[in-house]
Amino acid sequence: MKPMVLPEVEAYAEAHSNNESDICRRLREDTHRTMECPQMVVGPLEGAFLKVMAMSVGAKRILEIGTFTGYSALCFAESLPDGGEVITCDIDPESTTLAKKYWAESPHGSKIQLRLAPALETLATVDGQFDLIFIDADKANYVNYFQRALELVAPTGVILIDNVLWSGDVLKSPPPDSNTEAIQKLNRLVHAEPRISAVLLTIRDGVFLIKPRLS
Ligand SMILES: C[S@@+](CC[C@H](N)C(=O)[O-])C[C@H]1O[C@@H](n2cnc3c(N)ncnc32)[C@H](O)[C@@H]1O
């Protein structure tokens, strides 16, 4: 994954944003020591962005698709008031075991519920409305996740979708692989969707910020 801005600019932005919590830092470092693809963690800059977004919409209920080692879920939990909840889903028992270890250490960990099943199954069973939905899992299903998120997001809530620039590969035509093609398709769909307002931000690997239009 290539950041979309110069590394020194990224570092400056990170240094001038909120610091990650001590538990998030240890979880991120442990992920880098023990996991094969540690770059999947959103990291401190995007983590700070996610927290500010959750606080901006006054989130009480958050749905996350793609837990991995639980870094972004913990960022969200830290930004929620008492009684708030994060439902996060993944299919990988190994990475989510590490997640649970660090959540158990955090005073905010009890706000997180893990659903260990394919995300489409979890999305079919959750109900009610979510103040924030974060999509950060398998790219092949991004369009399906986005379409279900439109049904689940509160009118005052937001949908965030990660990796929508895919290291810049979205510029390539024809797309070099199926993941790039899936993200290009999602980006076109979001752009054409009349029920939302959306901006594609160049934070890290690209984040779509999407808000339902109030009718
Ligand atoms: C980029 S990582 C998530 C990173 C996490 N949001 C963070 O920043 O800490 C993507 C995760 O999606 C999970 N995943 C892949 N396919 C999935 C599926 N069909 N349903 C649920 N999770 C899936 C992977 O196991 C992986 O842990």
PDB file of C-alpha atoms and ligand atoms in Angstrom:
ATOM      1  CA  MET A   1       0.000   0.000   0.000  1.00  0.00           C
ATOM      2  CA  LYS A   2       1.441   3.371  -1.087  1.00  0.00           C
ATOM      3  CA  PRO A   3       0.272   6.471   0.802  1.00  0.00           C
ATOM      4  CA  MET A   4      -1.221   9.092  -1.511  1.00  0.00           C
ATOM      5  CA  VAL A   5       0.935  11.903  -0.123  1.00  0.00           C
ATOM      6  CA  LEU A   6       4.703  12.197   0.447  1.00  0.00           C
ATOM      7  CA  PRO A   7       5.772  10.082   3.471  1.00  0.00           C
ATOM      8  CA  GLU A   8       7.121  13.196   5.248  1.00  0.00           C
ATOM      9  CA  VAL A   9       3.804  14.980   4.699  1.00  0.00           C
ATOM     10  CA  GLU A  10       1.971  11.922   6.042  1.00  0.00           C
ATOM     11  CA  ALA A  11       4.283  11.959   9.105  1.00  0.00           C
ATOM     12  CA  TYR A  12       3.643  15.685   9.639  1.00  0.00           C
ATOM     13  CA  ALA A  13      -0.128  15.139   9.428  1.00  0.00           C
ATOM     14  CA  GLU A  14       0.139  12.284  11.902  1.00  0.00           C
ATOM     15  CA  ALA A  15       2.277  14.302  14.309  1.00  0.00           C
ATOM     16  CA  HIS A  16      -0.298  17.122  14.306  1.00  0.00           C
ATOM     17  CA  SER A  17      -3.329  14.877  14.767  1.00  0.00           C
ATOM     18  CA  ASN A  18      -4.569  13.260  17.989  1.00  0.00           C
ATOM     19  CA  ASN A  19      -2.213  10.633  19.358  1.00  0.00           C
ATOM     20  CA  GLU A  20      -3.316   7.018  19.412  1.00  0.00           C
ATOM     21  CA  SER A  21      -3.998   5.573  22.859  1.00  0.00           C
ATOM     22  CA  ASP A  22      -1.313   3.543  24.592  1.00  0.00           C
ATOM     23  CA  ILE A  23      -3.313   0.317  24.060  1.00  0.00           C
ATOM     24  CA  CYS A  24      -3.810   1.075  20.360  1.00  0.00           C
ATOM     25  CA  ARG A  25      -0.064   1.682  20.003  1.00  0.00           C
ATOM     26  CA  ARG A  26       0.793  -1.627  21.688  1.00  0.00           C
ATOM     27  CA  LEU A  27      -1.810  -3.460  19.613  1.00  0.00           C
ATOM     28  CA  ARG A  28      -0.408  -1.948  16.405  1.00  0.00           C
ATOM     29  CA  GLU A  29       3.174  -2.853  17.398  1.00  0.00           C
ATOM     30  CA  ASP A  30       2.131  -6.402  18.300  1.00  0.00           C
ATOM     31  CA  THR A  31       0.361  -6.698  14.926  1.00  0.00           C
ATOM     32  CA  HIS A  32       3.572  -5.640  13.164  1.00  0.00           C
ATOM     33  CA  ARG A  33       5.593  -8.212  15.148  1.00  0.00           C
ATOM     34  CA  THR A  34       3.240 -11.142  14.713  1.00  0.00           C
ATOM     35  CA  MET A  35       0.998 -10.780  11.649  1.00  0.00           C
ATOM     36  CA  GLU A  36       1.775 -11.414   8.000  1.00  0.00           C
ATOM     37  CA  CYS A  37       0.041  -8.311   6.592  1.00  0.00           C
ATOM     38  CA  PRO A  38       0.333  -5.711   9.368  1.00  0.00           C
ATOM     39  CA  GLN A  39      -0.187  -2.847   6.916  1.00  0.00           C
ATOM     40  CA  MET A  40      -3.887  -3.758   6.950  1.00  0.00           C
ATOM     41  CA  VAL A  41      -4.211  -1.841  10.243  1.00  0.00           C
ATOM     42  CA  VAL A  42      -5.483   1.685   9.523  1.00  0.00           C
ATOM     43  CA  GLY A  43      -2.769   3.181  11.771  1.00  0.00           C
ATOM     44  CA  PRO A  44      -2.594   6.376  13.845  1.00  0.00           C
ATOM     45  CA  LEU A  45      -3.534   9.017  11.233  1.00  0.00           C
ATOM     46  CA  GLU A  46      -6.580   7.272   9.803  1.00  0.00           C
ATOM     47  CA  GLY A  47      -7.429   6.030  13.299  1.00  0.00           C
ATOM     48  CA  ALA A  48      -7.546   9.657  14.510  1.00  0.00           C
ATOM     49  CA  PHE A  49      -9.754  10.493  11.515  1.00  0.00           C
ATOM     50  CA  LEU A  50     -12.150   7.634  12.338  1.00  0.00           C
ATOM     51  CA  LYS A  51     -12.412   8.791  15.945  1.00  0.00           C
ATOM     52  CA  VAL A  52     -13.133  12.394  14.991  1.00  0.00           C
ATOM     53  CA  MET A  53     -15.761  11.219  12.477  1.00  0.00           C
ATOM     54  CA  ALA A  54     -17.480   9.066  15.123  1.00  0.00           C
ATOM     55  CA  MET A  55     -17.510  11.992  17.555  1.00  0.00           C
ATOM     56  CA  SER A  56     -18.722  14.407  14.843  1.00  0.00           C
ATOM     57  CA  VAL A  57     -21.853  12.374  14.181  1.00  0.00           C
ATOM     58  CA  GLY A  58     -22.353  11.733  17.921  1.00  0.00           C
ATOM     59  CA  ALA A  59     -22.107   8.015  17.198  1.00  0.00           C
ATOM     60  CA  LYS A  60     -23.647   5.572  19.642  1.00  0.00           C
ATOM     61  CA  ARG A  61     -23.833   2.566  17.282  1.00  0.00           C
ATOM     62  CA  ILE A  62     -21.059   1.651  14.840  1.00  0.00           C
ATOM     63  CA  LEU A  63     -20.841  -1.209  12.352  1.00  0.00           C
ATOM     64  CA  GLU A  64     -17.428  -2.253  11.063  1.00  0.00           C
ATOM     65  CA  ILE A  65     -16.806  -4.706   8.221  1.00  0.00           C
ATOM     66  CA  GLY A  66     -13.246  -6.040   8.592  1.00  0.00           C
ATOM     67  CA  THR A  67     -11.840  -6.376  12.131  1.00  0.00           C
ATOM     68  CA  PHE A  68      -8.354  -7.871  11.584  1.00  0.00           C
ATOM     69  CA  THR A  69      -6.458  -7.317  14.883  1.00  0.00           C
ATOM     70  CA  GLY A  70      -9.040  -4.896  16.181  1.00  0.00           C
ATOM     71  CA  TYR A  71      -7.217  -1.567  15.896  1.00  0.00           C
ATOM     72  CA  SER A  72      -9.938   0.443  14.154  1.00  0.00           C
ATOM     73  CA  ALA A  73     -12.655  -1.195  16.288  1.00  0.00           C
ATOM     74  CA  LEU A  74     -10.782  -0.053  19.407  1.00  0.00           C
ATOM     75  CA  CYS A  75     -10.404   3.482  17.987  1.00  0.00           C
ATOM     76  CA  PHE A  76     -14.173   3.558  17.509  1.00  0.00           C
ATOM     77  CA  ALA A  77     -14.878   2.150  20.976  1.00  0.00           C
ATOM     78  CA  GLU A  78     -12.662   4.831  22.533  1.00  0.00           C
ATOM     79  CA  SER A  79     -14.736   7.515  20.808  1.00  0.00           C
ATOM     80  CA  LEU A  80     -18.132   6.174  21.954  1.00  0.00           C
ATOM     81  CA  PRO A  81     -19.994   7.248  25.091  1.00  0.00           C
ATOM     82  CA  ASP A  82     -20.805   4.705  27.819  1.00  0.00           C
ATOM     83  CA  GLY A  83     -23.477   2.360  26.489  1.00  0.00           C
ATOM     84  CA  GLY A  84     -22.277   2.771  22.898  1.00  0.00           C
ATOM     85  CA  GLU A  85     -21.548  -0.300  20.772  1.00  0.00           C
ATOM     86  CA  VAL A  86     -19.313  -1.371  17.919  1.00  0.00           C
ATOM     87  CA  ILE A  87     -20.363  -4.465  15.991  1.00  0.00           C
ATOM     88  CA  THR A  88     -17.365  -5.652  13.982  1.00  0.00           C
ATOM     89  CA  CYS A  89     -17.146  -8.663  11.689  1.00  0.00           C
ATOM     90  CA  ASP A  90     -14.400 -10.848  10.315  1.00  0.00           C
ATOM     91  CA  ILE A  91     -13.795 -14.422   9.224  1.00  0.00           C
ATOM     92  CA  ASP A  92     -10.264 -14.835  10.610  1.00  0.00           C
ATOM     93  CA  PRO A  93     -10.038 -16.481  14.051  1.00  0.00           C
ATOM     94  CA  GLU A  94      -6.280 -15.861  14.331  1.00  0.00           C
ATOM     95  CA  SER A  95      -6.136 -12.090  13.911  1.00  0.00           C
ATOM     96  CA  THR A  96      -9.310 -11.569  15.927  1.00  0.00           C
ATOM     97  CA  THR A  97      -7.815 -13.556  18.829  1.00  0.00           C
ATOM     98  CA  LEU A  98      -5.139 -10.862  19.058  1.00  0.00           C
ATOM     99  CA  ALA A  99      -7.909  -8.243  18.831  1.00  0.00           C
ATOM    100  CA  LYS A 100      -9.762  -9.747  21.779  1.00  0.00           C
ATOM    101  CA  LYS A 101      -6.606  -9.799  23.910  1.00  0.00           C
ATOM    102  CA  TYR A 102      -6.167  -6.019  23.608  1.00  0.00           C
ATOM    103  CA  TRP A 103      -9.881  -5.196  23.822  1.00  0.00           C
ATOM    104  CA  ALA A 104      -9.950  -7.076  27.134  1.00  0.00           C
ATOM    105  CA  GLU A 105      -7.239  -4.732  28.461  1.00  0.00           C
ATOM    106  CA  SER A 106      -9.110  -1.592  27.459  1.00  0.00           C
ATOM    107  CA  PRO A 107     -11.792   0.109  29.572  1.00  0.00           C
ATOM    108  CA  HIS A 108     -13.656   0.546  26.252  1.00  0.00           C
ATOM    109  CA  GLY A 109     -13.330  -3.064  25.073  1.00  0.00           C
ATOM    110  CA  SER A 110     -16.717  -4.112  26.462  1.00  0.00           C
ATOM    111  CA  LYS A 111     -18.375  -1.856  23.866  1.00  0.00           C
ATOM    112  CA  ILE A 112     -17.110  -4.133  21.050  1.00  0.00           C
ATOM    113  CA  GLN A 113     -19.000  -7.201  19.787  1.00  0.00           C
ATOM    114  CA  LEU A 114     -17.206  -9.467  17.320  1.00  0.00           C
ATOM    115  CA  ARG A 115     -19.205 -11.459  14.767  1.00  0.00           C
ATOM    116  CA  LEU A 116     -16.944 -14.194  13.395  1.00  0.00           C
ATOM    117  CA  ALA A 117     -18.697 -15.029  10.104  1.00  0.00           C
ATOM    118  CA  PRO A 118     -18.664 -13.848   6.490  1.00  0.00           C
ATOM    119  CA  ALA A 119     -19.693 -10.193   6.589  1.00  0.00           C
ATOM    120  CA  LEU A 120     -22.617 -10.680   4.198  1.00  0.00           C
ATOM    121  CA  GLU A 121     -24.150 -13.130   6.698  1.00  0.00           C
ATOM    122  CA  THR A 122     -23.716 -10.681   9.552  1.00  0.00           C
ATOM    123  CA  LEU A 123     -25.102  -7.823   7.465  1.00  0.00           C
ATOM    124  CA  ALA A 124     -28.213  -9.904   6.759  1.00  0.00           C
ATOM    125  CA  THR A 125     -28.854 -10.379  10.485  1.00  0.00           C
ATOM    126  CA  VAL A 126     -28.085  -6.955  11.982  1.00  0.00           C
ATOM    127  CA  ASP A 127     -30.946  -4.529  12.266  1.00  0.00           C
ATOM    128  CA  GLY A 128     -31.676  -1.039  13.483  1.00  0.00           C
ATOM    129  CA  GLN A 129     -29.712   1.937  12.341  1.00  0.00           C
ATOM    130  CA  PHE A 130     -26.010   2.695  12.646  1.00  0.00           C
ATOM    131  CA  ASP A 131     -24.491   6.144  13.101  1.00  0.00           C
ATOM    132  CA  LEU A 132     -21.281   5.114  11.370  1.00  0.00           C
ATOM    133  CA  ILE A 133     -20.498   2.181   9.081  1.00  0.00           C
ATOM    134  CA  PHE A 134     -16.858   1.455   8.197  1.00  0.00           C
ATOM    135  CA  ILE A 135     -16.189  -0.853   5.235  1.00  0.00           C
ATOM    136  CA  ASP A 136     -12.668  -2.316   5.262  1.00  0.00           C
ATOM    137  CA  ALA A 137     -12.780  -5.991   4.171  1.00  0.00           C
ATOM    138  CA  ASP A 138     -12.632  -8.062   0.960  1.00  0.00           C
ATOM    139  CA  LYS A 139     -12.789  -5.783  -2.072  1.00  0.00           C
ATOM    140  CA  ALA A 140     -14.808  -8.272  -4.153  1.00  0.00           C
ATOM    141  CA  ASN A 141     -17.813  -7.547  -1.932  1.00  0.00           C
ATOM    142  CA  TYR A 142     -17.395  -3.772  -1.641  1.00  0.00           C
ATOM    143  CA  VAL A 143     -20.434  -3.058  -3.838  1.00  0.00           C
ATOM    144  CA  ASN A 144     -22.572  -5.499  -1.791  1.00  0.00           C
ATOM    145  CA  TYR A 145     -21.361  -3.952   1.477  1.00  0.00           C
ATOM    146  CA  PHE A 146     -22.066  -0.433   0.236  1.00  0.00           C
ATOM    147  CA  GLN A 147     -25.587  -1.351  -0.910  1.00  0.00           C
ATOM    148  CA  ARG A 148     -26.430  -2.933   2.452  1.00  0.00           C
ATOM    149  CA  ALA A 149     -24.810  -0.017   4.316  1.00  0.00           C
ATOM    150  CA  LEU A 150     -27.204   2.365   2.531  1.00  0.00           C
ATOM    151  CA  GLU A 151     -30.085   0.447   4.136  1.00  0.00           C
ATOM    152  CA  LEU A 152     -28.498   0.378   7.603  1.00  0.00           C
ATOM    153  CA  VAL A 153     -27.075   3.876   7.996  1.00  0.00           C
ATOM    154  CA  ALA A 154     -29.010   6.413  10.072  1.00  0.00           C
ATOM    155  CA  PRO A 155     -30.196   9.509   8.153  1.00  0.00           C
ATOM    156  CA  THR A 156     -27.743  11.593  10.219  1.00  0.00           C
ATOM    157  CA  GLY A 157     -24.973   8.986  10.011  1.00  0.00           C
ATOM    158  CA  VAL A 158     -22.020   8.356   7.695  1.00  0.00           C
ATOM    159  CA  ILE A 159     -20.524   5.508   5.697  1.00  0.00           C
ATOM    160  CA  LEU A 160     -16.727   5.347   5.401  1.00  0.00           C
ATOM    161  CA  ILE A 161     -15.058   3.046   2.866  1.00  0.00           C
ATOM    162  CA  ASP A 162     -11.325   2.333   3.056  1.00  0.00           C
ATOM    163  CA  ASN A 163      -8.717   1.702   0.314  1.00  0.00           C
ATOM    164  CA  VAL A 164     -10.739   3.311  -2.458  1.00  0.00           C
ATOM    165  CA  LEU A 165      -7.573   4.580  -4.207  1.00  0.00           C
ATOM    166  CA  TRP A 166      -5.869   1.168  -3.933  1.00  0.00           C
ATOM    167  CA  SER A 167      -2.319   2.567  -4.092  1.00  0.00           C
ATOM    168  CA  GLY A 168      -3.341   4.582  -7.158  1.00  0.00           C
ATOM    169  CA  ASP A 169      -4.193   1.471  -9.173  1.00  0.00           C
ATOM    170  CA  VAL A 170      -7.745   2.776  -9.660  1.00  0.00           C
ATOM    171  CA  LEU A 171      -6.241   5.084 -12.316  1.00  0.00           C
ATOM    172  CA  LYS A 172      -5.253   2.103 -14.466  1.00  0.00           C
ATOM    173  CA  SER A 173      -7.271   1.056 -17.485  1.00  0.00           C
ATOM    174  CA  PRO A 174      -7.780  -1.773 -17.990  1.00  0.00           C
ATOM    175  CA  PRO A 175      -7.688  -2.671 -14.271  1.00  0.00           C
ATOM    176  CA  PRO A 176      -4.679  -4.928 -13.497  1.00  0.00           C
ATOM    177  CA  ASP A 177      -6.633  -7.337 -11.276  1.00  0.00           C
ATOM    178  CA  SER A 178     -10.074  -8.174  -9.922  1.00  0.00           C
ATOM    179  CA  ASN A 179      -9.657  -6.195  -6.685  1.00  0.00           C
ATOM    180  CA  THR A 180      -8.846  -3.022  -8.632  1.00  0.00           C
ATOM    181  CA  GLU A 181     -11.815  -3.674 -10.889  1.00  0.00           C
ATOM    182  CA  ALA A 182     -14.111  -4.124  -7.859  1.00  0.00           C
ATOM    183  CA  ILE A 183     -12.958  -0.848  -6.320  1.00  0.00           C
ATOM    184  CA  GLN A 184     -13.328   1.029  -9.609  1.00  0.00           C
ATOM    185  CA  LYS A 185     -16.888  -0.321  -9.872  1.00  0.00           C
ATOM    186  CA  LEU A 186     -17.674   0.769  -6.311  1.00  0.00           C
ATOM    187  CA  ASN A 187     -16.252   4.261  -6.914  1.00  0.00           C
ATOM    188  CA  ARG A 188     -18.399   4.714 -10.038  1.00  0.00           C
ATOM    189  CA  LEU A 189     -21.473   3.504  -8.165  1.00  0.00           C
ATOM    190  CA  VAL A 190     -20.901   5.876  -5.242  1.00  0.00           C
ATOM    191  CA  HIS A 191     -20.352   8.773  -7.642  1.00  0.00           C
ATOM    192  CA  ALA A 192     -23.625   8.035  -9.477  1.00  0.00           C
ATOM    193  CA  GLU A 193     -25.767   7.363  -6.373  1.00  0.00           C
ATOM    194  CA  PRO A 194     -28.362  10.161  -6.056  1.00  0.00           C
ATOM    195  CA  ARG A 195     -29.334   9.413  -2.415  1.00  0.00           C
ATOM    196  CA  ILE A 196     -25.983  10.435  -0.953  1.00  0.00           C
ATOM    197  CA  SER A 197     -23.362  13.170  -0.796  1.00  0.00           C
ATOM    198  CA  ALA A 198     -19.819  11.811  -1.067  1.00  0.00           C
ATOM    199  CA  VAL A 199     -16.211  12.959  -1.065  1.00  0.00           C
ATOM    200  CA  LEU A 200     -13.211  10.757  -1.844  1.00  0.00           C
ATOM    201  CA  LEU A 201     -10.472  11.773   0.589  1.00  0.00           C
ATOM    202  CA  THR A 202      -6.779  11.131  -0.106  1.00  0.00           C
ATOM    203  CA  ILE A 203      -6.098  10.066   3.501  1.00  0.00           C
ATOM    204  CA  ARG A 204      -3.724   7.092   3.449  1.00  0.00           C
ATOM    205  CA  ASP A 205      -4.989   4.666   0.750  1.00  0.00           C
ATOM    206  CA  GLY A 206      -8.132   6.731   0.049  1.00  0.00           C
ATOM    207  CA  VAL A 207     -11.287   6.923   2.168  1.00  0.00           C
ATOM    208  CA  PHE A 208     -14.792   7.598   0.851  1.00  0.00           C
ATOM    209  CA  LEU A 209     -16.831   9.767   3.210  1.00  0.00           C
ATOM    210  CA  ILE A 210     -20.520   9.301   2.394  1.00  0.00           C
ATOM    211  CA  LYS A 211     -23.571  10.939   3.912  1.00  0.00           C
ATOM    212  CA  PRO A 212     -27.218  10.144   3.146  1.00  0.00           C
ATOM    213  CA  ARG A 213     -29.069  13.124   1.650  1.00  0.00           C
ATOM    214  CA  LEU A 214     -31.838  14.242   3.987  1.00  0.00           C
ATOM    215  CA  SER A 215     -35.098  14.389   2.020  1.00  0.00           C
TER     216      SER A 215
HETATM  217  C1  LIG B   1      -7.899  -4.481   6.008  1.00  0.00           C
HETATM  218  S1  LIG B   1      -8.283  -5.700   7.176  1.00  0.00           S
HETATM  219  C2  LIG B   1      -9.210  -4.799   8.380  1.00  0.00           C
HETATM  220  C3  LIG B   1      -8.334  -3.836   9.174  1.00  0.00           C
HETATM  221  C4  LIG B   1      -9.014  -3.199  10.374  1.00  0.00           C
HETATM  222  N1  LIG B   1     -10.179  -2.447   9.958  1.00  0.00           N
HETATM  223  C5  LIG B   1      -8.052  -2.280  11.085  1.00  0.00           C
HETATM  224  O1  LIG B   1      -7.747  -1.206  10.579  1.00  0.00           O
HETATM  225  O2  LIG B   1      -7.563  -2.642  12.155  1.00  0.00           O
HETATM  226  C6  LIG B   1      -9.487  -6.635   6.321  1.00  0.00           C
HETATM  227  C7  LIG B   1     -10.111  -7.797   7.107  1.00  0.00           C
HETATM  228  O3  LIG B   1     -11.245  -8.252   6.360  1.00  0.00           O
HETATM  229  C8  LIG B   1     -11.414  -9.612   6.654  1.00  0.00           C
HETATM  230  N2  LIG B   1     -12.281 -10.232   5.657  1.00  0.00           N
HETATM  231  C9  LIG B   1     -11.963 -10.668   4.409  1.00  0.00           C
HETATM  232  N3  LIG B   1     -13.037 -11.205   3.812  1.00  0.00           N
HETATM  233  C10 LIG B   1     -14.065 -11.111   4.703  1.00  0.00           C
HETATM  234  C11 LIG B   1     -15.430 -11.491   4.671  1.00  0.00           C
HETATM  235  N4  LIG B   1     -15.985 -12.066   3.598  1.00  0.00           N
HETATM  236  N5  LIG B   1     -16.192 -11.236   5.753  1.00  0.00           N
HETATM  237  C12 LIG B   1     -15.663 -10.641   6.853  1.00  0.00           C
HETATM  238  N6  LIG B   1     -14.367 -10.245   6.932  1.00  0.00           N
HETATM  239  C13 LIG B   1     -13.586 -10.490   5.863  1.00  0.00           C
HETATM  240  C14 LIG B   1      -9.991 -10.165   6.658  1.00  0.00           C
HETATM  241  O4  LIG B   1      -9.952 -11.385   7.381  1.00  0.00           O
HETATM  242  C15 LIG B   1      -9.208  -9.013   7.300  1.00  0.00           C
HETATM  243  O5  LIG B   1      -8.991  -9.258   8.663  1.00  0.00           O
END
